[in-house]
Tab-separated table of C-alpha atoms in Angstrom:
chain	number	residue	atom	x	y	z
A	1	MET	CA	20.721	3.632	6.486
A	2	PRO	CA	22.642	6.290	8.440
A	3	ARG	CA	20.492	8.300	10.806
A	4	PRO	CA	20.368	12.059	10.438
A	5	ARG	CA	22.179	13.946	13.160
A	6	SER	CA	19.194	16.191	13.686
A	7	GLU	CA	15.974	14.377	14.507
A	8	LYS	CA	14.107	17.620	13.898
A	9	ALA	CA	15.525	17.919	10.368
A	10	ARG	CA	14.846	14.239	9.672
A	11	HIS	CA	11.257	14.653	10.800
A	12	ALA	CA	10.937	17.779	8.626
A	13	VAL	CA	11.998	15.793	5.532
A	14	LEU	CA	9.546	12.972	6.288
A	15	GLU	CA	6.717	15.439	6.856
A	16	ALA	CA	7.641	17.273	3.640
A	17	MET	CA	7.369	13.945	1.784
A	18	LEU	CA	3.884	13.255	3.140
A	19	ARG	CA	2.693	16.796	2.341
A	20	ALA	CA	4.136	16.663	-1.182
A	21	LEU	CA	2.610	13.247	-1.756
A	22	ALA	CA	-0.822	14.451	-0.648
A	23	ALA	CA	-0.602	17.668	-2.661
A	24	ASP	CA	0.886	16.545	-5.952
A	25	GLY	CA	1.348	12.771	-5.965
A	26	TYR	CA	4.550	10.764	-5.828
A	27	ALA	CA	5.643	11.413	-9.411
A	28	ALA	CA	5.842	15.155	-8.734
A	29	VAL	CA	7.985	14.782	-5.597
A	30	THR	CA	11.601	15.865	-6.051
A	31	ILE	CA	14.575	15.753	-3.734
A	32	GLU	CA	15.084	19.468	-4.442
A	33	GLY	CA	11.521	20.219	-3.399
A	34	LEU	CA	11.801	18.122	-0.246
A	35	ALA	CA	15.075	19.840	0.675
A	36	ALA	CA	13.577	23.295	0.201
A	37	GLU	CA	10.425	22.407	2.146
A	38	ALA	CA	12.379	20.832	5.018
A	39	GLY	CA	15.092	23.495	5.141
A	40	VAL	CA	17.986	21.126	4.499
A	41	SER	CA	20.369	20.687	1.585
A	42	LYS	CA	19.884	18.182	-1.188
A	43	GLN	CA	23.246	16.632	-0.275
A	44	THR	CA	22.058	16.151	3.298
A	45	ILE	CA	19.015	14.240	2.077
A	46	TYR	CA	21.167	12.002	-0.125
A	47	ARG	CA	23.467	11.364	2.822
A	48	TRP	CA	20.476	10.175	4.853
A	49	TRP	CA	18.469	8.323	2.183
A	50	PRO	CA	19.491	6.766	-1.154
A	51	SER	CA	16.299	7.766	-3.017
A	52	LYS	CA	12.941	9.465	-2.735
A	53	ALA	CA	11.409	5.971	-2.546
A	54	ALA	CA	13.410	5.315	0.636
A	55	ILE	CA	12.147	8.598	2.105
A	56	LEU	CA	8.584	7.634	1.235
A	57	GLY	CA	9.039	4.218	2.814
A	58	GLU	CA	10.311	5.663	6.061
A	59	ALA	CA	7.621	8.372	6.076
A	60	LEU	CA	4.910	5.736	5.676
A	61	LEU	CA	6.397	3.517	8.370
A	62	GLU	CA	6.403	6.363	10.841
A	63	GLY	CA	3.408	8.363	9.650
A	64	GLU	CA	-0.320	7.916	9.439
A	65	LEU	CA	-1.596	5.133	7.254
A	66	LEU	CA	-3.610	6.020	4.211
A	67	ALA	CA	-7.273	5.398	4.911
A	68	PHE	CA	-9.329	3.306	2.560
A	69	ASP	CA	-12.785	1.830	2.953
A	70	LEU	CA	-13.100	-1.944	2.900
A	71	PRO	CA	-16.787	-2.879	2.740
A	72	ILE	CA	-18.482	-5.649	4.656
A	73	THR	CA	-21.999	-6.195	3.393
A	74	ASP	CA	-24.171	-9.253	2.921
A	75	ASP	CA	-22.903	-9.629	-0.661
A	76	LEU	CA	-19.429	-11.202	-0.865
A	77	ARG	CA	-19.286	-10.759	-4.649
A	78	ALA	CA	-19.994	-7.022	-4.339
A	79	ASP	CA	-17.472	-6.632	-1.515
A	80	LEU	CA	-14.710	-8.333	-3.512
A	81	ARG	CA	-15.625	-6.284	-6.576
A	82	ALA	CA	-15.428	-3.068	-4.512
A	83	VAL	CA	-12.015	-3.950	-3.065
A	84	LEU	CA	-10.575	-4.862	-6.458
A	85	SER	CA	-12.033	-1.723	-8.080
A	86	ALA	CA	-10.875	0.807	-5.468
A	87	GLN	CA	-7.841	2.168	-7.279
A	88	SER	CA	-7.518	5.927	-7.626
A	89	PRO	CA	-4.639	7.430	-9.624
A	90	ASP	CA	-3.046	8.517	-6.328
A	91	ALA	CA	-3.320	5.009	-4.898
A	92	ILE	CA	-1.754	3.565	-8.046
A	93	ALA	CA	1.116	6.083	-7.903
A	94	LEU	CA	1.669	5.229	-4.246
A	95	ALA	CA	1.595	1.481	-4.954
A	96	ARG	CA	4.197	1.939	-7.696
A	97	ALA	CA	6.378	3.889	-5.278
A	98	LEU	CA	6.036	1.127	-2.691
A	99	ILE	CA	7.042	-1.445	-5.300
A	100	GLU	CA	10.112	0.700	-6.037
A	101	VAL	CA	10.937	0.864	-2.324
A	102	THR	CA	10.656	-2.902	-2.043
A	103	ALA	CA	12.863	-3.408	-5.099
A	104	THR	CA	15.598	-1.147	-3.731
A	105	ASP	CA	15.382	-1.979	-0.010
A	106	VAL	CA	14.019	-5.439	0.720
A	107	GLU	CA	14.044	-5.007	4.513
A	108	LEU	CA	12.097	-1.749	4.343
A	109	GLY	CA	9.748	-3.301	1.784
A	110	LEU	CA	8.971	-6.172	4.149
A	111	LYS	CA	8.224	-3.745	6.985
A	112	LEU	CA	5.969	-1.648	4.735
A	113	ASN	CA	4.173	-4.745	3.475
A	114	ALA	CA	3.520	-5.909	7.011
A	115	ARG	CA	2.135	-2.524	8.006
A	116	LEU	CA	0.231	-1.538	4.865
A	117	ALA	CA	-1.161	-4.978	4.022
A	118	SER	CA	-2.481	-5.628	7.521
A	119	PRO	CA	-5.822	-3.840	6.948
A	120	ILE	CA	-6.466	-6.014	3.874
A	121	ARG	CA	-5.440	-9.145	5.763
A	122	GLU	CA	-7.701	-8.246	8.718
A	123	TRP	CA	-10.608	-7.407	6.399
A	124	THR	CA	-10.194	-10.704	4.554
A	125	VAL	CA	-10.262	-12.730	7.776
A	126	LEU	CA	-13.428	-10.946	8.961
A	127	ARG	CA	-15.155	-11.023	5.579
A	128	LEU	CA	-14.425	-14.679	4.927
A	129	ALA	CA	-15.523	-15.695	8.439
A	130	ARG	CA	-18.843	-14.015	7.722
A	131	ALA	CA	-19.068	-15.725	4.329
A	132	ILE	CA	-18.258	-19.119	5.874
A	133	ASP	CA	-21.024	-18.613	8.446
A	134	ALA	CA	-23.418	-17.756	5.613
A	135	GLY	CA	-22.415	-20.874	3.676
A	136	ASP	CA	-20.920	-18.865	0.792
A	137	VAL	CA	-17.330	-20.041	1.371
A	138	ARG	CA	-15.876	-23.427	2.323
A	139	ALA	CA	-14.694	-23.671	5.927
A	140	ASP	CA	-11.240	-24.891	4.845
A	141	VAL	CA	-10.397	-21.719	2.873
A	142	ASP	CA	-7.208	-20.047	4.103
A	143	ALA	CA	-7.956	-16.320	4.556
A	144	ALA	CA	-4.234	-15.468	4.437
A	145	VAL	CA	-3.978	-16.986	0.957
A	146	VAL	CA	-7.032	-15.058	-0.252
A	147	ALA	CA	-5.613	-11.834	1.243
A	148	ASP	CA	-2.324	-12.425	-0.591
A	149	GLN	CA	-4.279	-12.850	-3.840
A	150	LEU	CA	-6.124	-9.561	-3.296
A	151	ILE	CA	-2.861	-7.760	-2.528
A	152	ALA	CA	-1.163	-9.314	-5.553
A	153	LEU	CA	-4.003	-8.275	-7.871
A	154	GLY	CA	-3.760	-4.691	-6.593
A	155	SER	CA	0.012	-4.688	-7.045
A	156	TYR	CA	-0.314	-6.036	-10.569
A	157	SER	CA	-2.750	-3.264	-11.451
A	158	ALA	CA	-0.223	-0.715	-10.193
A	159	LEU	CA	2.554	-2.304	-12.231
A	160	VAL	CA	0.570	-2.188	-15.460
A	161	GLY	CA	-0.305	1.418	-14.822
A	162	GLY	CA	-3.911	1.730	-13.943
A	163	PRO	CA	-7.115	0.494	-12.447
A	164	THR	CA	-8.434	-2.791	-13.698
A	165	ASP	CA	-11.486	-2.340	-15.899
A	166	ALA	CA	-14.878	-3.544	-14.667
A	167	GLY	CA	-14.937	-6.583	-16.956
A	168	LYS	CA	-11.616	-7.862	-15.662
A	169	VAL	CA	-12.636	-7.180	-12.063
A	170	ASP	CA	-15.801	-9.229	-12.612
A	171	GLY	CA	-13.741	-12.047	-14.127
A	172	MET	CA	-11.258	-12.037	-11.221
A	173	VAL	CA	-14.090	-12.096	-8.683
A	174	GLU	CA	-15.777	-15.012	-10.463
A	175	VAL	CA	-12.545	-17.029	-10.533
A	176	MET	CA	-11.920	-16.286	-6.852
A	177	LEU	CA	-15.464	-17.239	-5.839
A	178	ARG	CA	-15.242	-20.529	-7.781
A	179	GLY	CA	-12.027	-21.312	-5.926
A	180	ILE	CA	-13.346	-20.577	-2.424
A	181	GLY	CA	-17.031	-21.412	-2.872
A	182	PRO	CA	-18.804	-24.360	-1.280
């Protein structure tokens, strides 16, 4: 992707994306609105980025990560249920946007996945180590595989348009626990 001539203007567009995302959600973001907020022309934005998804991807790579709480309690079932249930409308809209970024720019999608999935991967390693010590999970379970399953389930929920209902979450947790249990 060509780099903007003005780093200040580029930064202004990325910041405008993050502000618009926080204020109104991804669906409401427009190139016209970003241009007006950043003080650049719409044509300039299209010269620098092919889509609003590409702008979002770059803004997330360079900006602050979205914070989300990943619980570690003494109850693995409850922790998995909480992780699989934590899907606000904003998080779903963002996940859909990230899927769009990945579909249109594979390299950027891989970078975003590495950065945004790392908290889930780290949580999974810590949580499963604790569960193995407690005898709730087999010692041969690959935490990276379990993390990929959690990420995939969240992505699927975003693709189908909404949070997974409690019954399905319970079913997914039960299947996962049967697969990793002692």
